Tab-separated table of N, CA and C in Angstrom:
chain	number	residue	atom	x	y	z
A	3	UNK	N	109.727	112.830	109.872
A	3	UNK	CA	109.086	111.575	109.483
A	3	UNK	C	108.546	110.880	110.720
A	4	UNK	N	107.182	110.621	110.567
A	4	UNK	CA	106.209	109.612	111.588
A	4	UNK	C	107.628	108.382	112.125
A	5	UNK	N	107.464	107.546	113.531
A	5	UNK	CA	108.030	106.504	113.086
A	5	UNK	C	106.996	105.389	112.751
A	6	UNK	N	107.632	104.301	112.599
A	6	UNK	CA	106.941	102.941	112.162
A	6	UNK	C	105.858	102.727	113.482
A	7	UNK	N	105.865	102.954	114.785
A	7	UNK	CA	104.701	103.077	115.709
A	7	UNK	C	103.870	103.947	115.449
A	8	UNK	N	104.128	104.956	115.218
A	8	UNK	CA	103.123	105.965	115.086
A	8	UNK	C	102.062	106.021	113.657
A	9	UNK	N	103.053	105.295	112.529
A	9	UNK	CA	102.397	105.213	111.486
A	9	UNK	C	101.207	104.004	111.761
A	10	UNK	N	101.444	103.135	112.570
A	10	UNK	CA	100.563	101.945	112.547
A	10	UNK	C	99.911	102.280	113.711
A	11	UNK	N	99.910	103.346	114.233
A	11	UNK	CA	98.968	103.533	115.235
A	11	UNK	C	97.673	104.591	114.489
A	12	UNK	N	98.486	105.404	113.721
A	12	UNK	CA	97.424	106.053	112.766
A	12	UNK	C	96.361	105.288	111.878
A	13	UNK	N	97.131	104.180	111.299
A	13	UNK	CA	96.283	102.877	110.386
A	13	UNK	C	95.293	102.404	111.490
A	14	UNK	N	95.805	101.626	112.369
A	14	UNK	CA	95.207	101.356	113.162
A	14	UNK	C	93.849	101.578	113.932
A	15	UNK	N	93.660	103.388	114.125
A	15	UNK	CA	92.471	103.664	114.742
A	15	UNK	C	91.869	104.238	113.455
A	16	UNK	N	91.541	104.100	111.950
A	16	UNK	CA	90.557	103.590	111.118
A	16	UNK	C	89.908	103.093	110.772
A	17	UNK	N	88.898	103.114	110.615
A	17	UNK	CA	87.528	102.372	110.593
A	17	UNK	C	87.752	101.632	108.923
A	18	UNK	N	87.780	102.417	107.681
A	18	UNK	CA	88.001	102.052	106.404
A	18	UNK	C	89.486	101.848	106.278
A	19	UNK	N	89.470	101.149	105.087
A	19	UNK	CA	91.147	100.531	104.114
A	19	UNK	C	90.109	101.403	102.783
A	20	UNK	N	90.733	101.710	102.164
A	20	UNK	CA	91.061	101.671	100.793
A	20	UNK	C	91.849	100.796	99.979
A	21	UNK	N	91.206	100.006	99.006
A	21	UNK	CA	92.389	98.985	98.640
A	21	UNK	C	92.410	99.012	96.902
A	22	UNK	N	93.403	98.642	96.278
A	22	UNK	CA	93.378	98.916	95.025
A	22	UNK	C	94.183	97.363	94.410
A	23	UNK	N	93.389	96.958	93.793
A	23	UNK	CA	93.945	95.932	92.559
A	23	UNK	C	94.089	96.473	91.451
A	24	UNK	N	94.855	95.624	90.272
A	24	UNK	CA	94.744	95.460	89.082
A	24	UNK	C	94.096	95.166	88.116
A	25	UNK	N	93.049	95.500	87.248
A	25	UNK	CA	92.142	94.721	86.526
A	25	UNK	C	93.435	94.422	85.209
A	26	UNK	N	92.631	93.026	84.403
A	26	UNK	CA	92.854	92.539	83.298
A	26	UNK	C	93.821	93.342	82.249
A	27	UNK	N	93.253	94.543	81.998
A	27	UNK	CA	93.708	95.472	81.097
A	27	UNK	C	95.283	96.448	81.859
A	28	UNK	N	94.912	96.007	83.068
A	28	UNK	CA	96.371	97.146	83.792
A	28	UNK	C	95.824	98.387	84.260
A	29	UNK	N	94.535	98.318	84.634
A	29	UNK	CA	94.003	99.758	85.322
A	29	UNK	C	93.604	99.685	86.680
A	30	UNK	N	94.062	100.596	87.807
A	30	UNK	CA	93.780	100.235	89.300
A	30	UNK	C	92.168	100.546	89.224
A	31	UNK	N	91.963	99.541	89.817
A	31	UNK	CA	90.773	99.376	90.644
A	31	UNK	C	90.796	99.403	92.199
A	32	UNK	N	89.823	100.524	92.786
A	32	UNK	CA	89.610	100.429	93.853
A	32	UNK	C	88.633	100.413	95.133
A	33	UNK	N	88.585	100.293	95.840
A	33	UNK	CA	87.344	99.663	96.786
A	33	UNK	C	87.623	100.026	98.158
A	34	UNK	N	86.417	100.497	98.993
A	34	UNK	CA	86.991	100.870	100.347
A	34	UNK	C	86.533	99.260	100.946
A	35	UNK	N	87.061	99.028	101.995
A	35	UNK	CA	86.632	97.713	102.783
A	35	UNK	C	86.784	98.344	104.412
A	36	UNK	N	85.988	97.579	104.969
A	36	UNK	CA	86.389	97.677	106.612
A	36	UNK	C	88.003	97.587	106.418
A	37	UNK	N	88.162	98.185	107.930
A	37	UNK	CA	89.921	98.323	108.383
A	37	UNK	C	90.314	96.665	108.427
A	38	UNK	N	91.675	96.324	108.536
A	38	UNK	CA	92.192	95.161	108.771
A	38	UNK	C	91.756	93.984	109.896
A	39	UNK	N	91.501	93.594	109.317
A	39	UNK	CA	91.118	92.324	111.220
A	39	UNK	C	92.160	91.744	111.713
A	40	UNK	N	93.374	92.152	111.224
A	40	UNK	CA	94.617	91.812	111.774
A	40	UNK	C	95.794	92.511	111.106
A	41	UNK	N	96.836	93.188	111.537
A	41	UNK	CA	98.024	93.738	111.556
A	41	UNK	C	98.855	93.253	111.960
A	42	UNK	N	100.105	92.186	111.137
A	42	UNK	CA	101.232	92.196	111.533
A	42	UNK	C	102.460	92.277	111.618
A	43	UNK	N	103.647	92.525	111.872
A	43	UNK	CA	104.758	93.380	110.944
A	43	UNK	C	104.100	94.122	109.775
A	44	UNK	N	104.756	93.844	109.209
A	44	UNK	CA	104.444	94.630	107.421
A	44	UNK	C	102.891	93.953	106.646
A	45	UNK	N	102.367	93.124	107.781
A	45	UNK	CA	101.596	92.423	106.504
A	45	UNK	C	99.805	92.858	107.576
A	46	UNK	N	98.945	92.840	106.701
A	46	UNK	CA	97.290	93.676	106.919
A	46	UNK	C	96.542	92.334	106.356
A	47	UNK	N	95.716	91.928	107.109
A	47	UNK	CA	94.831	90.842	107.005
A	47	UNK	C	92.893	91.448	107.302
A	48	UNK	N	92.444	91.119	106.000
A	48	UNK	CA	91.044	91.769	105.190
A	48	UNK	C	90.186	90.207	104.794
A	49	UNK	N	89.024	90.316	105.542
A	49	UNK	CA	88.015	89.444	105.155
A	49	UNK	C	87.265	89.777	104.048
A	50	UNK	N	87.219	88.950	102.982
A	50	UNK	CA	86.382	88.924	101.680
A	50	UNK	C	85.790	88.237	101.199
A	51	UNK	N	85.128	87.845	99.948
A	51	UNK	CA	84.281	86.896	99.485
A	51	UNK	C	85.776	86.111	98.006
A	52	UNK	N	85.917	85.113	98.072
A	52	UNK	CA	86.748	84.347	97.457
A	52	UNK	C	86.217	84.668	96.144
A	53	UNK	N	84.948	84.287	95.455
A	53	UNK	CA	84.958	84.944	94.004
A	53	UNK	C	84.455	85.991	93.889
A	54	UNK	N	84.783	87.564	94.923
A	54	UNK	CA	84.670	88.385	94.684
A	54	UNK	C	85.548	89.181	93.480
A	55	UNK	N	85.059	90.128	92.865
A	55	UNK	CA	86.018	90.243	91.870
A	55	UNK	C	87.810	91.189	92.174
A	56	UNK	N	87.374	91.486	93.462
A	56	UNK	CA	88.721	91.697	93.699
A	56	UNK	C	89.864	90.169	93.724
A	57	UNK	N	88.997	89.416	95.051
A	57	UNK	CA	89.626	88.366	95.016
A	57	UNK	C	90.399	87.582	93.777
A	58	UNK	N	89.673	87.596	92.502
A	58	UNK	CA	90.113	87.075	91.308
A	58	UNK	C	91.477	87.864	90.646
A	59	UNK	N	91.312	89.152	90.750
A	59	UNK	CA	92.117	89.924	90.197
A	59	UNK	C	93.346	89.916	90.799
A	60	UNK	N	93.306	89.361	92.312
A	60	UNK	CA	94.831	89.599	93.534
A	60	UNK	C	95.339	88.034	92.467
A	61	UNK	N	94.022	87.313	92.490
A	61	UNK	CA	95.550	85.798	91.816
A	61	UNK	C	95.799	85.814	91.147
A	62	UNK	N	95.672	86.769	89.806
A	62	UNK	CA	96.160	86.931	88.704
A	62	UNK	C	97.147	87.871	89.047
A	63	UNK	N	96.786	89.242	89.143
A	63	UNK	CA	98.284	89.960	89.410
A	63	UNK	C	98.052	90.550	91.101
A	64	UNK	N	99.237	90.052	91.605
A	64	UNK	CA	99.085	90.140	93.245
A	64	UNK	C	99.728	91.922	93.624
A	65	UNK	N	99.885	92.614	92.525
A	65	UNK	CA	100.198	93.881	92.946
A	65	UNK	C	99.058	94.907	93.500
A	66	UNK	N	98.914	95.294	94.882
A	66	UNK	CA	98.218	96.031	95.541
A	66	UNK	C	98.688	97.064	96.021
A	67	UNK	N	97.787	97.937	96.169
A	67	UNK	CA	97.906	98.826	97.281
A	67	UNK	C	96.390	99.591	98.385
A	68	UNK	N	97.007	100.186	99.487
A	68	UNK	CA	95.957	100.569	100.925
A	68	UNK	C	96.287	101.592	101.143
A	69	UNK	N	95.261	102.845	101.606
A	69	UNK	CA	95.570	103.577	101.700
A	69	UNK	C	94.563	103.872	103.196
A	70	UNK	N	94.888	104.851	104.029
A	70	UNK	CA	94.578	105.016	105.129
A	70	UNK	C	94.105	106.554	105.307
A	71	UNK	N	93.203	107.191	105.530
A	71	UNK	CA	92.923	108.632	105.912
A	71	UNK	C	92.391	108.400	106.942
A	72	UNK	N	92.489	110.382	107.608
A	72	UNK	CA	91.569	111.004	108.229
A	72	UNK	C	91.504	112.010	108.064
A	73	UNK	N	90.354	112.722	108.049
A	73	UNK	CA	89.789	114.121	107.405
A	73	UNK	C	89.308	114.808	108.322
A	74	UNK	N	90.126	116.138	108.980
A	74	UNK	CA	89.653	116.634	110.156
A	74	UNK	C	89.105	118.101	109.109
A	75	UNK	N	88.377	119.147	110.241
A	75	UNK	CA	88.324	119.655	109.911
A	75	UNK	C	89.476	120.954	109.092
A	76	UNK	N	90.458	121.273	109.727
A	76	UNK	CA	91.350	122.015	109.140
A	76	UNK	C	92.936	120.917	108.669
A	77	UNK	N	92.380	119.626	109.149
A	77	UNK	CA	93.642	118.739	108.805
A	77	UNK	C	93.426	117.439	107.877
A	78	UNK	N	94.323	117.246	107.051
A	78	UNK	CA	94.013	116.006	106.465
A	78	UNK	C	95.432	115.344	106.128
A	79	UNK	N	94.911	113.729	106.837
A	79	UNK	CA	95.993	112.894	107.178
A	79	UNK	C	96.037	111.649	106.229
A	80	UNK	N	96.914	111.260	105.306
A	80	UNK	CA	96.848	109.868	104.726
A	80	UNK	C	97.876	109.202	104.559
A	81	UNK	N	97.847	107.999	104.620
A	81	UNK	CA	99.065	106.856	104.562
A	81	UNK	C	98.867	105.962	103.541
A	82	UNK	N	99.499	105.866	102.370
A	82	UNK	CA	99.402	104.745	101.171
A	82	UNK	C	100.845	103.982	101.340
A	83	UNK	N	100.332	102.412	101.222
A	83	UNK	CA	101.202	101.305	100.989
A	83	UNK	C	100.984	100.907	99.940
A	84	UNK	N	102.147	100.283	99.408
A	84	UNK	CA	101.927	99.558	98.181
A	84	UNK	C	102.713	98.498	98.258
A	85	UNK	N	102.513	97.142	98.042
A	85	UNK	CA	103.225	95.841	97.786
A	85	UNK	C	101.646	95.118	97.081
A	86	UNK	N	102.180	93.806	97.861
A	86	UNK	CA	101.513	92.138	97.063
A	86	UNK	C	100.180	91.853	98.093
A	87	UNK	N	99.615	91.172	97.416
A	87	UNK	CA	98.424	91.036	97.899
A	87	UNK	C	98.196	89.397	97.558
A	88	UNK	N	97.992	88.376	98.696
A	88	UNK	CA	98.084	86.979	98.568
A	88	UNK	C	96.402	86.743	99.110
A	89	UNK	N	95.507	85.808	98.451
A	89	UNK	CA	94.426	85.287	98.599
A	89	UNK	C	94.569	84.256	99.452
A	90	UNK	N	94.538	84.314	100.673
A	90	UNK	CA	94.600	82.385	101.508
A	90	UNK	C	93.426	82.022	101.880
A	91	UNK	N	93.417	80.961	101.686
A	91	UNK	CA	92.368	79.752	102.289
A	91	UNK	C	92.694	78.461	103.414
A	92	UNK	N	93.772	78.989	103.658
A	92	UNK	CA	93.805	78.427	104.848
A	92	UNK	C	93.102	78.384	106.494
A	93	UNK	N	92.670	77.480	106.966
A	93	UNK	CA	91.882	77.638	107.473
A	93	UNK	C	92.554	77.807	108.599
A	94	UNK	N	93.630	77.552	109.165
A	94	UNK	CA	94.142	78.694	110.538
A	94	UNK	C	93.721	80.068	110.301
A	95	UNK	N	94.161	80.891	109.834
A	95	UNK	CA	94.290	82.187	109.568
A	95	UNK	C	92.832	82.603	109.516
A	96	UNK	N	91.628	81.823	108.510
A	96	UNK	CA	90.442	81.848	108.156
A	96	UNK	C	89.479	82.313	110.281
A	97	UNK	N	90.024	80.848	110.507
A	97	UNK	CA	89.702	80.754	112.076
A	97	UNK	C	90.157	81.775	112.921
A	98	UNK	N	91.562	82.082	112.595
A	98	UNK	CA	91.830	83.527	113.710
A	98	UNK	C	90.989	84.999	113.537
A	99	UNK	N	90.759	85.283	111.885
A	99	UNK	CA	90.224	86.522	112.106
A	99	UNK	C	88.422	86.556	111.508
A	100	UNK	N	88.105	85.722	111.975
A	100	UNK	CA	86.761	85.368	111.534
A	100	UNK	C	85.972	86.132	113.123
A	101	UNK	N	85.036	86.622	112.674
A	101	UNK	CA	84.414	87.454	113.505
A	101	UNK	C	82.677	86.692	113.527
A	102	UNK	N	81.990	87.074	114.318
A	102	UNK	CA	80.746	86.222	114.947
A	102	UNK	C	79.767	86.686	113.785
A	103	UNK	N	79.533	88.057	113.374
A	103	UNK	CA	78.920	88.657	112.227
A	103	UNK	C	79.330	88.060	111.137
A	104	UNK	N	80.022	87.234	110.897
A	104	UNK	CA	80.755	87.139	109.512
A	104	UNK	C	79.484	86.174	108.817
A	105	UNK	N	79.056	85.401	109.814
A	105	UNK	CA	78.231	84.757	109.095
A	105	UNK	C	76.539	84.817	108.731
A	106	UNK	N	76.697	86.272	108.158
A	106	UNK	CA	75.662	87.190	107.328
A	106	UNK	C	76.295	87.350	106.106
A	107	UNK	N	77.511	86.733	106.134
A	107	UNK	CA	78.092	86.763	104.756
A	107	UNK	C	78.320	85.509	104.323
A	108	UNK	N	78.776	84.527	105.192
A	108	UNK	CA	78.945	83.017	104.873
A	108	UNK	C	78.302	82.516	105.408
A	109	UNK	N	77.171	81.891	104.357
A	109	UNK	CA	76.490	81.204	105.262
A	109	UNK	C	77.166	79.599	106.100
A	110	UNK	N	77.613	79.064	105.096
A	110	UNK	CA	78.316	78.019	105.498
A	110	UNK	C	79.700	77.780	106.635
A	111	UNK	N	79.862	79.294	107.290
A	111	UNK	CA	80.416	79.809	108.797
A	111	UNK	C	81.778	79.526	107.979
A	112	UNK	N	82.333	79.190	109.279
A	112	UNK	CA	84.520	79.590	108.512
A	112	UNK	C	84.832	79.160	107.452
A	113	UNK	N	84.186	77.583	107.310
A	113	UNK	CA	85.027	76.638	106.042
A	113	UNK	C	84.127	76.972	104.684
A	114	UNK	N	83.202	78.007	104.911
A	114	UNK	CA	82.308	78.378	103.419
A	114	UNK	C	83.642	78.652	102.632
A	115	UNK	N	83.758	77.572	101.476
A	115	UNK	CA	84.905	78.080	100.088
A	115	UNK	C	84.655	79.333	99.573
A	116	UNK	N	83.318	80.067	100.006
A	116	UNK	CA	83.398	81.711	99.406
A	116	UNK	C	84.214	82.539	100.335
A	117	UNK	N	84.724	82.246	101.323
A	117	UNK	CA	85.276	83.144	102.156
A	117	UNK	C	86.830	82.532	102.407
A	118	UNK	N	87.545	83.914	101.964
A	118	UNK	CA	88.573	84.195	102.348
A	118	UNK	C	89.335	85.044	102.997
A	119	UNK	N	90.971	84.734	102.865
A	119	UNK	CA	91.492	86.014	103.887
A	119	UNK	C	92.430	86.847	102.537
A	120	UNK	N	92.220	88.160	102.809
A	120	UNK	CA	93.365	88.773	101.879
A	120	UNK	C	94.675	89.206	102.710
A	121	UNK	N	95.462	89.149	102.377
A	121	UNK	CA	96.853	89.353	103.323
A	121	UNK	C	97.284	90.428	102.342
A	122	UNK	N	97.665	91.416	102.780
A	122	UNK	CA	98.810	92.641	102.054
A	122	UNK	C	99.952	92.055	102.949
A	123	UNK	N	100.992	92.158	102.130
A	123	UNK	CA	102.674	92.704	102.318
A	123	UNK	C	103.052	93.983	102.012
A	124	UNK	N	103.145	95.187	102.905
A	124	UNK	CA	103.505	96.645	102.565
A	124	UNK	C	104.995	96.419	102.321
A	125	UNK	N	105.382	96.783	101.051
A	125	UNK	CA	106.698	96.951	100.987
A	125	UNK	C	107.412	98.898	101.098
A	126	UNK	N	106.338	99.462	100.722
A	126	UNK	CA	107.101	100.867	100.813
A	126	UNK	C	105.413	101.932	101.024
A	127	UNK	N	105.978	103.307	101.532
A	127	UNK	CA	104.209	103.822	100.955
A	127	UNK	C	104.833	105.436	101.390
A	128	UNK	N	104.135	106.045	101.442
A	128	UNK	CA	103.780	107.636	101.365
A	128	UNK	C	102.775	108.241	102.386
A	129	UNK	N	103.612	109.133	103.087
A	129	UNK	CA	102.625	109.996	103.935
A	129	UNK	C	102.474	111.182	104.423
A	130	UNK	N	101.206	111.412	104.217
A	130	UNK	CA	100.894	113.187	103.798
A	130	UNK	C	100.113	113.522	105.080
A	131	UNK	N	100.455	114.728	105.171
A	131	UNK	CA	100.201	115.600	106.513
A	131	UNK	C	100.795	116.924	106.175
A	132	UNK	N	99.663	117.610	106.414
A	132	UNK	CA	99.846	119.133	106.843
A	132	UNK	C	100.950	119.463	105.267
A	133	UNK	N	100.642	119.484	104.274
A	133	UNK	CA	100.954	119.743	103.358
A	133	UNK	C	102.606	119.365	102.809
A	134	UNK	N	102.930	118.381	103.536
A	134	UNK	CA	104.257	117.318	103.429
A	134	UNK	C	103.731	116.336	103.016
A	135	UNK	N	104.655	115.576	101.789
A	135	UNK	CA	104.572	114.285	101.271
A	135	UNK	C	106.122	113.843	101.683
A	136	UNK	N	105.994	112.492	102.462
A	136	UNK	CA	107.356	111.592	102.715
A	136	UNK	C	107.110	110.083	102.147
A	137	UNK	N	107.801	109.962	101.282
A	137	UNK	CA	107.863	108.458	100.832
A	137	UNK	C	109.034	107.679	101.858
A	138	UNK	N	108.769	106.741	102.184
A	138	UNK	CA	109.727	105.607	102.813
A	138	UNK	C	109.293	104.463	102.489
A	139	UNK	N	110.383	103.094	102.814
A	139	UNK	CA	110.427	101.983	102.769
A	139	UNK	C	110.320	101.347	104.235
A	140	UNK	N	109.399	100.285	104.082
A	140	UNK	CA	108.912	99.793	105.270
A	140	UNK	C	109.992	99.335	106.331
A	141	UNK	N	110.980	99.016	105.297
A	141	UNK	CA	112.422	98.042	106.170
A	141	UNK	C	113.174	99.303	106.888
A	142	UNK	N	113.458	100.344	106.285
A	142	UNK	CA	113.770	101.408	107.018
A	142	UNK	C	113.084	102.213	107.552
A	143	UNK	N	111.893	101.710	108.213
A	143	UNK	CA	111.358	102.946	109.321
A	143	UNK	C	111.569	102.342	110.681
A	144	UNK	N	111.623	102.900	111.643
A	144	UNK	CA	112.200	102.740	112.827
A	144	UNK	C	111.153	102.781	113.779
């Protein structure tokens, strides 16, 4: 088993997230997004549009999950988390991972009410390599 450095060093040098909500009916929905604009302990911080329709779906049911690849040629590497997924609008957090490009998306720059932050909490996930699947829990990896 990876440890907990190595797994977040793998997340880490990814360009895409894969992320998956819940729709209405109870069916995952999913969406690739840029990688995290922030990683910390257990929790992944993702810039979005507030009435995007993911966004709507995290405040109704906050169960998510992310998944992480890389696709070499003779190797293929992936890491899925699954926990909660919280919508903030707070504008600390808004201000820390707000990037200079962002505002091609907001026009109205940090405090635009269309823009938010998505926060994951990984509580447990799965990771495949070289034809091994290991499930663990985030609290016990080392």
């Amino acid at each position: 088993m990876k440890t907990k450095k190595q797994i977040f060093e793998f997340m880490g040098s990814q360009k895409t997230t894969f992320l998956a909500s819940v729709d209405e009916d109870g069916f995952p929905n999913l969406k690739a997004m840029f990688a995290p604009r922030k990683i910390e302990g257990n929790c992944f911080y993702f810039s979005t549009n507030t009435s995007s329709m993911r966004s709507q779906q995290f405040m109704k049911n906050p169960k998510a999950s992310i998944y992480f690849y890389q696709r070499g040629r003779f190797r293929y590497e992936g890491i899925m988390l699954t926990g909660t997924m919280e919508v903030l609008q707070d504008a600390d957090i808004k201000k820390e991972i707000w990037q200079t490009g962002d505002s091609m998306f907001y026009k109205k720059g940090v405090t635009d009410p269309d823009y938010c932050v998505l926060k994951f909490t990984a509580v447990k996930g799965r990771h495949y390599c070289d034809l091994k699947t290991e499930s663990f829990l985030m609290k016990d990896l080392a």
